[in-house]
Amino acid sequence: MCPTNYDSASPIDAPTFEQILTLHVPRRQVLQVLGVAALSLRAPGLRSAATESVYPGSSLGFKELRRGLDEQLHVPAGYRAQVVIRWGDPVLPNAPAFDPTRQTADAQQLQFGYNNDYLAFLPVAVGGVASGRGVLVVNHEYTNPRLMFPRSPAYHQLSAEQTAVDIMAHGMSIVEIRQNAGGWKRVPESRVSRRITPLTRMRFSGPAAGHDRMRTVYSRHGLQTQGTFANCAGGVTPWGTVLTAEENVQQYFYGDIRGLAEEENYRRFGFRPVTLELNWGRYYHQWNLAENPNAPLHAGWIVEVDPYDSMSTPVKRTALGRCRHEGCGVWRNQDGRIVCYMGDDQEYEYIYRFVTRNRYRPDNRAANFDLLDEGELSVAEFTPDGKLVWHPLVYGLGPLVKNNGFNNQGDVVIDLRKAADLMNATRMDRPEGMEVNPVTGTVFVMLTGNAMRQRAEQDAANPRSRNHFGHVLELTPPGGDHSASIYDWELFILAGDPNTAPHRAQYHEGTTEHGWLVNPDNCTFDNRGRLWMTTDGANVLGFADGIWACDVFGAGRALTRHFLRAPIGGEVSGPRFSPDNATLFCSIQHPAEGSTFDFPATRWPDFRSNHPPRPAVVAIARRDGGVVGS
Ligand code: FEO
Ligand code: CA
Ligand code: CA
């Protein structure tokens, strides 16, 4: 049951994860599926998309897009893309109309923020039936002042008022959306509507809460904090909360880390000695290292938000560790415990797993609210013989003791990278999205690339030096047990152009000249377990980022096909299906990135002469209302 005073006009049940899964998953037998999964990868001879719209082995029925780069968003013939909400649109009822020439912080904190990244769609069931309604929860990862403000200031040139706008354009937006003949529309009167910003009050839980190192001028006991920012991807729990991942937080703190008590931690996190790019710390003490030297320890966490209760206090769940969290792929294990898969998105960083100590209780939503505070965090080592070993990151175990600077589990989660360094973990090629396939029960890992990797640093799970294009791994827990210590794993694709030998790319042999991709970033699965990947980085090769989809088992395994093309400069992120698979939601982030307010590379999606481009959430559907991808 929905625990809130959400919408008194009609009874609404927030779906349990079982209900969502019932809609999502045809419930095939996992082992039966895995039995047909094995198909070796080869560097293909390319097929022409012009002559062959559907490779016989693929279950995907759409006509593949052609690779390209222009000002528009493209979807296949027979599909349409509809803007659901975009930067500056109202989130709260009293939001003023968007005026990009006179934007204010007061307006921005009521409006949809900038650079929408992750999105969660929590379907709303009425009387137990899917209703064409849902709660949309969206991260606003970062901003592009040169595209947001007239005269295109750099970050460090923002005035005090522009800095306040910039801050309020970060965080998260929560809106209810409803489907009608015109597509998905925001429900203006919904009581879930909420903006979460870098100034929203939050609290800590878990082993770092109340830790001495967490005390700051604005948090005397280290139990509370202000806000969330740099929110990249995330996850949805079975009890209907959303996890948002704080990623590149290091660039927001103003000043000099040299000589600070936490200098070692900040250096390992990837801080530069002096950071002056963003003005936040010039105007707000919580981002000023001289005034609040421990403030960076308040950032880099997984934050849990209850989207059904707009008055709830978001919680930073410190048991899941502190790093540049890309996202948090959530899975309910067969024994009822909850498993979170997390990538730390930087070159040579690690993959983490958290397994709760206690079991999920479907009958009592509130009983699950602190489930993520107790459990075991571990880090992955990939071995050359195709095994993955999870090493527990537990205070007192192995090297995680006083001699190495760890005095309690709080130190382990605060110094997560340092702890993982001591565990023989595998240094990965920028791990981004990690999601569990609901049909196969296997875990897919998007590794977006690592151009710095040297030949001598190649390993089985990161097999290419100068890995400009990234790759995808598939992890297989034994018997579907996601709490097991040892998994199997295999390479799924090596991204890049399979027709260019130096790329050393690998796909299914039927992959067309438009079907290969670069820099996989986020992913999701449809009801049939097919993988839908978004990319971040194609523009430098002269074509647009977008969505590529493929089967993961059967004759079409790893036969990637081009489904969506972003406008120039834009990245696609946050792919998410409606339960009936009739809609695929995704974020178009930073359209026209690299250009300016006055001379943008595109004015998507409005194409109005006085409007800059606007990051937006889009809903993609078939014109005949059928299942996306069929
Ligand atoms: Fe925010 Fe790792 O992308
Ligand atoms: Ca990302
Ligand atoms: Ca990225």
XYZ file of C-alpha atoms and ligand atoms in Angstrom:
635
model
C 0.000 0.000 0.000
C 1.119 3.513 -0.642
C 2.140 4.847 2.778
C 1.447 8.478 2.013
C -1.379 10.939 1.634
C -0.519 10.837 -2.039
C -3.737 11.561 -3.883
C -6.910 11.421 -1.914
C -9.116 11.474 -4.997
C -8.463 7.839 -5.829
C -6.985 4.918 -3.936
C -3.518 4.167 -5.200
C -1.265 1.303 -4.328
C 2.436 1.676 -4.755
C 3.360 -1.612 -6.412
C 5.529 -4.075 -4.627
C 8.538 -5.298 -6.498
C 6.712 -8.598 -7.024
C 3.909 -6.759 -8.751
C 6.341 -4.892 -10.926
C 8.160 -8.093 -11.761
C 4.916 -9.849 -12.551
C 4.402 -7.231 -15.194
C 8.012 -7.209 -16.334
C 9.043 -10.835 -16.444
C 7.525 -13.736 -18.327
C 9.008 -15.982 -15.642
C 10.956 -18.336 -17.778
C 13.122 -20.842 -16.092
C 16.530 -19.258 -15.753
C 18.441 -22.462 -16.291
C 16.406 -23.238 -19.369
C 17.331 -19.858 -20.758
C 20.957 -20.178 -19.834
C 21.063 -23.469 -21.670
C 20.802 -21.672 -24.985
C 22.915 -18.697 -23.967
C 26.317 -19.861 -25.074
C 27.377 -18.357 -28.371
C 30.926 -17.458 -29.103
C 31.805 -13.961 -30.226
C 33.612 -13.231 -33.429
C 34.816 -10.153 -35.188
C 32.140 -10.030 -37.877
C 32.115 -9.384 -41.544
C 29.684 -6.496 -41.658
C 26.231 -6.696 -43.105
C 24.576 -3.807 -44.853
C 21.678 -2.260 -42.959
C 20.305 -1.002 -46.247
C 19.739 -4.483 -47.566
C 18.995 -6.358 -44.359
C 16.811 -4.595 -41.836
C 16.498 -7.571 -39.508
C 19.162 -10.209 -39.110
C 17.465 -13.613 -39.029
C 18.898 -14.445 -35.625
C 17.690 -11.329 -33.840
C 14.383 -11.226 -32.000
C 14.282 -7.437 -32.423
C 11.802 -6.354 -35.044
C 12.527 -2.670 -35.624
C 14.320 -1.373 -38.695
C 17.727 -0.300 -37.532
C 18.681 3.380 -37.660
C 21.586 4.605 -39.711
C 24.522 5.959 -37.769
C 24.755 9.745 -38.082
C 24.999 13.141 -36.399
C 22.573 16.038 -36.679
C 20.341 18.355 -34.647
C 17.462 15.926 -34.264
C 16.454 12.968 -32.154
C 15.848 9.906 -34.316
C 13.860 6.740 -33.660
C 13.078 3.903 -36.094
C 10.247 4.038 -38.635
C 6.945 3.297 -36.926
C 8.046 4.854 -33.634
C 7.593 8.288 -32.109
C 9.507 10.136 -29.409
C 7.603 12.498 -27.128
C 9.150 14.977 -24.700
C 7.721 14.233 -21.245
C 9.506 16.965 -19.276
C 12.480 19.208 -19.944
C 14.735 21.672 -18.182
C 12.659 24.595 -16.839
C 9.279 22.840 -17.001
C 7.193 23.047 -13.821
C 7.671 20.397 -11.166
C 5.846 22.160 -8.348
C 2.462 23.838 -8.860
C 3.614 27.413 -8.334
C 6.575 27.226 -10.733
C 6.805 30.235 -13.056
C 7.007 29.880 -16.821
C 10.507 29.110 -18.058
C 12.387 32.179 -19.245
C 15.981 31.336 -20.128
C 16.932 35.008 -20.359
C 15.802 35.778 -16.810
C 16.272 32.562 -14.900
C 16.308 32.855 -11.103
C 17.111 30.435 -8.294
C 13.591 30.843 -6.921
C 12.186 29.715 -10.251
C 14.711 26.948 -10.779
C 14.026 25.301 -7.446
C 10.409 24.815 -8.551
C 11.268 23.698 -12.082
C 12.811 20.627 -13.669
C 16.592 20.736 -13.277
C 19.352 20.505 -15.838
C 21.062 17.466 -17.383
C 18.619 14.771 -16.424
C 20.495 11.483 -16.136
C 19.077 8.422 -14.333
C 15.345 8.032 -14.260
C 13.166 5.631 -12.337
C 9.605 4.929 -13.384
C 7.537 3.469 -10.562
C 4.262 2.320 -12.034
C 1.139 3.051 -10.081
C -1.456 0.308 -9.881
C -5.090 1.145 -9.226
C -7.013 -1.763 -7.767
C -4.055 -3.985 -8.558
C -4.171 -3.146 -12.258
C -1.514 -1.211 -14.158
C -2.976 2.198 -14.702
C -0.971 4.183 -17.223
C 0.231 6.268 -14.301
C 3.546 6.356 -12.600
C 6.017 8.291 -10.529
C 9.002 9.552 -12.481
C 12.137 10.168 -10.422
C 14.966 11.898 -12.252
C 18.556 12.799 -11.380
C 20.026 16.125 -12.498
C 23.692 15.289 -12.695
C 25.462 18.490 -13.651
C 25.068 21.730 -15.606
C 26.423 23.481 -18.719
C 26.511 27.224 -17.901
C 27.706 28.095 -21.391
C 24.414 26.718 -22.713
C 22.215 27.797 -19.806
C 22.938 31.487 -19.480
C 23.070 34.368 -21.976
C 26.645 35.390 -22.844
C 27.740 31.820 -22.044
C 29.759 32.185 -18.848
C 32.240 29.544 -17.742
C 31.603 27.907 -14.368
C 34.029 30.211 -12.569
C 32.446 33.309 -14.142
C 28.987 32.738 -12.670
C 27.636 35.565 -10.553
C 26.216 34.891 -7.100
C 22.689 34.727 -8.539
C 23.753 32.507 -11.426
C 25.561 30.250 -8.967
C 22.353 29.943 -6.985
C 20.528 28.978 -10.197
C 23.291 26.521 -10.990
C 22.952 24.861 -7.594
C 19.178 24.606 -7.863
C 19.482 23.033 -11.322
C 21.180 20.035 -9.647
C 19.639 17.300 -7.524
C 16.475 15.435 -8.403
C 12.920 15.950 -9.649
C 9.941 13.794 -8.722
C 6.724 14.081 -10.708
C 3.704 11.940 -11.381
C 2.987 11.285 -15.039
C -0.127 9.897 -16.688
C -0.678 8.484 -20.147
C -3.423 9.772 -22.422
C -3.995 10.025 -26.136
C -1.338 12.699 -26.442
C 1.295 10.665 -24.654
C 2.722 10.925 -21.137
C 1.960 14.150 -19.290
C 2.883 15.489 -15.872
C 0.036 15.484 -13.334
C 0.213 19.077 -12.047
C -1.746 18.528 -8.835
C 0.070 15.391 -7.717
C 1.265 15.370 -4.129
C 4.419 13.441 -4.972
C 5.826 16.480 -6.814
C 9.156 17.419 -5.333
C 12.471 19.038 -6.083
C 15.445 17.708 -4.139
C 18.445 20.022 -4.346
C 22.002 20.329 -2.995
C 20.432 22.217 -0.067
C 17.753 19.675 0.919
C 18.178 18.387 4.460
C 19.292 14.749 4.644
C 20.602 12.317 7.216
C 23.256 9.639 7.371
C 22.742 6.035 8.402
C 25.074 3.074 8.626
C 28.661 2.780 9.838
C 29.828 6.318 8.925
C 26.857 8.064 10.555
C 28.081 9.987 13.581
C 31.707 9.111 12.839
C 34.218 11.679 14.120
C 35.430 12.330 10.591
C 31.906 13.263 9.470
C 31.651 16.273 11.779
C 31.548 19.630 10.014
C 30.550 23.175 10.883
C 27.019 22.473 9.659
C 26.843 18.922 11.052
C 28.211 18.946 14.576
C 27.392 15.292 15.196
C 28.018 13.959 11.696
C 24.478 12.625 11.538
C 22.874 15.106 9.193
C 23.890 16.906 6.038
C 22.700 19.187 3.293
C 21.702 17.951 -0.079
C 22.838 15.738 -2.894
C 24.588 16.629 -6.144
C 26.473 15.011 -9.027
C 23.683 12.398 -9.090
C 24.457 10.043 -11.938
C 22.525 6.769 -12.145
C 20.688 4.836 -9.436
C 18.315 2.005 -8.699
C 14.880 1.092 -7.376
C 14.363 -1.036 -4.278
C 11.650 -3.693 -3.942
C 9.933 -1.481 -1.369
C 9.532 1.357 -3.857
C 12.302 3.731 -2.868
C 14.853 5.167 -5.273
C 18.604 5.057 -4.800
C 20.557 7.927 -6.312
C 24.309 7.683 -6.832
C 26.605 10.617 -6.051
C 29.382 10.419 -8.620
C 31.767 13.233 -9.588
C 31.465 15.183 -6.346
C 35.150 16.098 -6.235
C 34.776 18.966 -8.699
C 32.279 20.846 -6.512
C 34.572 21.634 -3.579
C 36.425 24.935 -3.702
C 39.930 25.366 -2.451
C 43.135 23.569 -1.571
C 43.307 20.062 -0.121
C 47.014 20.232 0.704
C 47.652 19.946 4.420
C 44.082 19.009 5.302
C 43.543 16.117 7.719
C 41.731 14.227 4.945
C 44.239 15.005 2.189
C 45.107 11.321 1.675
C 41.448 10.422 1.306
C 40.802 13.275 -1.120
C 43.795 12.405 -3.268
C 42.705 8.775 -3.495
C 39.216 9.958 -4.410
C 40.730 11.881 -7.323
C 40.711 15.445 -6.057
C 43.268 17.749 -7.613
C 45.430 19.682 -5.131
C 43.548 22.896 -5.875
C 40.038 23.079 -7.338
C 38.594 26.474 -8.290
C 36.360 25.660 -11.258
C 32.961 25.957 -9.628
C 31.929 28.973 -7.622
C 29.728 27.115 -5.171
C 32.365 27.295 -2.433
C 32.911 31.004 -3.003
C 29.342 31.723 -1.979
C 28.358 28.735 0.201
C 30.533 27.528 3.067
C 29.590 23.867 2.766
C 31.555 23.585 -0.464
C 34.497 25.670 0.790
C 37.409 23.510 1.891
C 38.913 26.216 4.109
C 35.680 26.644 6.053
C 34.488 23.024 6.031
C 37.512 20.822 5.398
C 35.633 17.573 6.040
C 32.670 18.453 3.828
C 33.764 16.157 0.940
C 33.225 13.177 3.243
C 29.520 14.036 3.126
C 29.443 13.332 -0.604
C 30.029 10.233 -2.744
C 27.305 8.079 -1.197
C 24.234 6.164 -2.280
C 21.172 8.140 -1.162
C 17.755 6.548 -0.594
C 14.660 8.625 -1.383
C 11.018 7.702 -0.786
C 9.322 9.187 -3.847
C 5.817 8.575 -2.511
C 6.335 10.884 0.480
C 7.384 14.379 -0.553
C 8.054 15.277 3.093
C 10.426 12.361 3.736
C 14.078 12.941 4.614
C 16.479 11.327 2.123
C 19.040 9.045 3.752
C 22.682 8.596 2.762
C 23.249 4.851 3.241
C 26.904 4.715 4.186
C 27.081 0.914 4.470
C 27.280 0.883 0.657
C 30.579 2.752 0.709
C 31.864 6.062 -0.585
C 33.298 6.450 -4.076
C 32.321 7.946 -7.421
C 29.156 5.904 -7.528
C 27.814 5.492 -11.043
C 24.626 3.734 -9.999
C 23.152 0.929 -7.945
C 21.665 -2.133 -9.619
C 19.265 -3.737 -7.125
C 18.265 -7.405 -7.054
C 16.188 -9.482 -4.681
C 18.152 -12.660 -4.050
C 16.431 -16.032 -3.960
C 16.722 -16.088 -0.143
C 15.033 -12.682 0.155
C 18.147 -10.664 0.871
C 18.748 -7.561 -1.244
C 21.839 -7.275 -3.422
C 23.247 -4.009 -4.819
C 25.806 -3.889 -7.637
C 27.823 -0.697 -7.945
C 30.538 0.610 -10.251
C 33.042 3.290 -9.218
C 33.316 5.299 -12.430
C 36.914 6.261 -12.924
C 39.762 4.679 -14.811
C 41.184 1.697 -12.888
C 38.484 1.723 -10.207
C 36.517 -1.206 -8.876
C 33.206 -3.030 -8.918
C 31.406 -3.462 -5.583
C 28.562 -5.588 -4.231
C 26.479 -5.135 -1.099
C 24.335 -7.959 0.326
C 21.923 -7.096 3.115
C 22.051 -9.064 6.344
C 18.280 -9.241 6.669
C 15.577 -10.303 4.269
C 13.127 -8.131 2.407
C 9.615 -8.196 3.882
C 6.991 -7.757 1.146
C 4.227 -7.569 3.756
C 5.638 -4.590 5.643
C 7.076 -1.717 3.621
C 8.308 0.272 6.597
C 10.239 -2.734 7.922
C 12.517 -2.517 4.869
C 13.475 1.125 5.252
C 16.709 0.395 7.098
C 17.578 -2.816 5.262
C 20.518 -1.171 3.502
C 22.210 -0.273 6.785
C 23.421 -3.768 7.644
C 25.123 -6.235 5.368
C 28.366 -7.121 3.679
C 30.159 -4.902 1.204
C 32.666 -6.614 -1.091
C 34.879 -5.857 -4.076
C 35.431 -7.882 -7.250
C 38.545 -9.680 -8.417
C 38.325 -11.184 -11.913
C 40.609 -14.163 -12.384
C 42.058 -15.314 -15.730
C 40.194 -18.628 -15.546
C 36.804 -16.951 -15.845
C 35.979 -16.662 -12.161
C 34.996 -13.614 -10.152
C 35.883 -13.584 -6.459
C 34.046 -11.214 -4.094
C 36.381 -10.044 -1.313
C 34.566 -8.831 1.833
C 35.394 -5.293 2.961
C 34.857 -5.823 6.667
C 36.736 -4.082 9.445
C 39.080 -6.502 11.219
C 39.199 -8.954 8.309
C 42.519 -9.381 6.525
C 44.339 -6.079 6.014
C 41.435 -3.859 7.163
C 42.934 -3.257 10.595
C 44.471 -0.448 12.666
C 47.962 -0.879 11.213
C 46.550 0.127 7.842
C 44.569 3.058 9.226
C 41.196 1.362 9.718
C 39.777 1.735 13.222
C 36.199 0.677 12.517
C 33.790 -0.071 9.665
C 33.153 3.662 9.340
C 36.753 4.083 8.207
C 36.337 1.228 5.726
C 33.335 2.827 3.999
C 34.794 6.356 4.094
C 38.127 5.115 2.677
C 36.498 2.586 0.362
C 39.032 2.834 -2.465
C 41.929 2.480 -0.038
C 40.308 -0.634 1.471
C 39.725 -2.159 -1.964
C 43.358 -1.464 -2.938
C 44.410 -3.902 -0.192
C 42.175 -6.758 -1.395
C 43.712 -7.739 -4.726
C 40.659 -6.364 -6.505
C 40.690 -5.902 -10.292
C 41.187 -2.384 -11.603
C 38.494 -1.886 -14.231
C 37.992 0.269 -17.323
C 35.551 2.777 -15.785
C 32.656 0.663 -14.524
C 29.340 2.397 -15.163
C 25.916 0.726 -15.237
C 25.429 -2.672 -13.595
C 22.018 -4.327 -13.885
C 20.648 -7.813 -13.308
C 18.803 -9.350 -16.243
C 15.381 -10.389 -14.871
C 15.144 -13.349 -17.271
C 18.620 -14.866 -17.065
C 19.529 -13.675 -13.556
C 22.961 -12.670 -14.847
C 24.592 -9.308 -14.183
C 25.593 -7.042 -17.066
C 28.417 -4.561 -16.506
C 28.939 -1.535 -18.732
C 32.610 -0.502 -18.859
C 32.824 2.759 -20.729
C 36.556 2.685 -21.505
C 40.030 3.507 -20.277
C 42.388 5.103 -22.769
C 45.164 5.093 -20.175
C 45.459 1.312 -19.824
C 48.865 0.086 -20.961
C 49.650 -3.194 -22.665
C 51.303 -4.529 -19.515
C 48.101 -3.735 -17.607
C 45.802 -5.827 -19.782
C 43.958 -8.538 -17.913
C 41.210 -11.012 -18.709
C 38.352 -8.701 -17.737
C 39.964 -5.589 -19.261
C 41.640 -7.150 -22.267
C 42.524 -4.106 -24.365
C 45.167 -1.485 -23.819
C 44.143 2.030 -24.900
C 40.535 0.971 -24.405
C 38.870 3.952 -26.058
C 35.536 2.260 -26.684
C 34.668 0.194 -23.624
C 33.190 -3.266 -23.259
C 30.450 -5.256 -21.579
C 30.818 -8.188 -19.180
C 28.241 -10.750 -18.114
C 28.532 -12.149 -14.573
C 26.839 -15.428 -13.656
C 26.168 -16.243 -9.992
C 26.184 -20.008 -9.289
C 22.643 -21.355 -9.215
C 21.361 -17.797 -9.327
C 22.684 -17.094 -5.817
C 23.751 -13.435 -5.780
C 25.289 -13.814 -2.338
C 27.831 -16.403 -3.507
C 31.531 -15.669 -3.064
C 32.549 -16.841 -6.534
C 30.806 -16.192 -9.859
C 31.558 -17.114 -13.455
C 31.930 -14.325 -15.976
C 32.523 -13.778 -19.669
C 33.030 -10.994 -22.158
C 29.769 -9.989 -23.825
C 31.025 -7.443 -26.365
C 34.181 -5.470 -26.988
C 32.866 -2.141 -28.287
C 34.273 -0.147 -31.189
C 34.170 -0.645 -34.941
C 34.597 -4.325 -35.789
C 35.638 -3.364 -39.313
C 38.646 -1.375 -38.072
C 41.267 -3.854 -37.001
C 43.026 -1.672 -34.420
C 39.768 -1.388 -32.468
C 39.904 -5.138 -31.756
C 36.120 -5.091 -31.356
C 33.964 -8.190 -30.977
C 30.257 -8.655 -31.617
C 27.916 -11.185 -33.136
C 28.847 -11.876 -36.741
C 25.584 -10.370 -38.000
C 26.248 -6.893 -36.603
C 25.743 -4.256 -39.304
C 27.729 -1.138 -40.101
C 25.233 0.776 -37.926
C 24.932 -1.829 -35.211
C 28.227 -1.369 -33.423
C 28.568 1.107 -30.556
C 31.125 2.842 -28.398
C 31.309 3.736 -24.707
C 28.403 1.797 -23.169
C 27.203 3.646 -20.066
C 23.714 2.669 -18.803
C 21.491 -0.276 -19.609
C 18.120 -1.838 -18.965
C 16.186 -4.942 -19.988
C 12.795 -5.462 -21.562
C 10.333 -8.192 -20.560
C 12.133 -10.695 -22.766
C 15.469 -10.023 -21.118
C 16.873 -8.174 -24.124
C 19.612 -5.687 -23.339
C 19.144 -1.984 -24.182
C 22.354 0.040 -23.828
C 22.913 3.790 -23.897
C 26.218 5.341 -24.881
C 28.325 8.348 -23.919
C 31.204 9.302 -26.187
C 30.352 8.711 -29.832
C 30.441 12.354 -30.969
C 34.227 12.417 -31.158
C 33.986 9.688 -33.796
C 31.536 11.772 -35.825
C 28.265 10.082 -34.981
C 25.641 10.497 -32.313
C 25.290 8.702 -29.028
C 22.166 6.679 -28.689
C 20.584 3.365 -27.799
C 21.649 -0.022 -29.110
C 19.732 -3.201 -28.246
C 20.392 -6.919 -28.553
C 19.368 -10.340 -27.399
C 21.460 -11.870 -24.647
C 20.722 -15.499 -25.455
C 19.869 -17.531 -28.518
C 20.986 -16.902 -32.083
C 20.886 -13.121 -31.665
C 23.152 -12.918 -28.612
C 25.329 -9.771 -28.805
C 23.840 -8.795 -32.187
C 23.542 -5.115 -31.331
C 21.150 -2.944 -33.325
C 20.847 0.845 -33.444
C 17.507 1.998 -31.987
C 17.814 5.693 -31.083
C 20.051 8.600 -32.089
C 20.507 11.615 -29.795
C 20.791 15.186 -31.067
C 24.359 16.416 -31.530
C 26.252 16.839 -28.266
C 23.686 14.812 -26.359
C 24.184 11.671 -24.347
C 21.453 9.123 -23.713
C 21.012 7.780 -20.198
C 18.464 6.381 -17.781
C 16.701 3.901 -20.099
C 13.624 2.439 -18.416
C 10.608 0.525 -19.753
C 7.010 0.890 -18.644
C 5.787 -2.448 -17.261
C 3.894 -3.275 -20.454
C 6.966 -2.424 -22.548
C 4.838 -0.106 -24.665
C 7.007 2.859 -23.629
C 10.741 3.217 -23.312
C 11.687 6.279 -21.267
C 15.154 7.752 -21.486
C 17.074 10.915 -20.740
C 18.635 13.138 -23.358
C 21.422 14.785 -21.440
C 23.440 17.846 -22.505
C 22.205 18.346 -26.104
C 24.592 20.719 -27.923
C 27.330 20.205 -25.340
C 30.479 22.002 -26.433
C 28.620 24.952 -27.978
C 27.100 28.115 -26.515
C 23.802 29.729 -25.530
C 23.850 32.105 -28.514
C 25.199 29.618 -31.047
C 24.064 26.184 -29.933
C 24.796 23.171 -32.094
C 21.103 22.325 -31.807
C 18.057 23.950 -30.226
C 16.442 20.576 -29.567
C 13.736 19.969 -28.494
C 11.930 23.315 -28.960
C 13.805 24.721 -31.961
C 12.703 28.219 -30.930
C 15.101 30.961 -31.935
C 15.213 32.475 -28.442
C 15.479 29.184 -26.574
C 18.630 27.247 -25.839
C 18.621 23.454 -26.119
C 16.990 21.763 -23.150
C 17.887 18.411 -21.631
C 14.705 16.352 -21.497
C 13.093 13.030 -20.643
C 11.522 11.418 -23.692
C 9.034 8.593 -24.056
C 9.463 6.360 -27.081
C 6.542 4.296 -28.280
C 5.354 2.502 -31.359
C 2.807 4.429 -33.382
C 0.526 1.388 -33.325
C 0.812 1.109 -29.536
C 2.640 -2.211 -29.663
C 5.535 -3.489 -27.629
C 8.782 -1.585 -28.126
C 11.333 -3.718 -29.937
C 8.956 -6.465 -31.031
Fe 27.856 10.188 -14.691
Fe 29.649 7.735 -14.971
O 28.521 8.851 -15.740
Ca 26.750 7.454 -16.524
Ca 29.314 8.549 -18.611
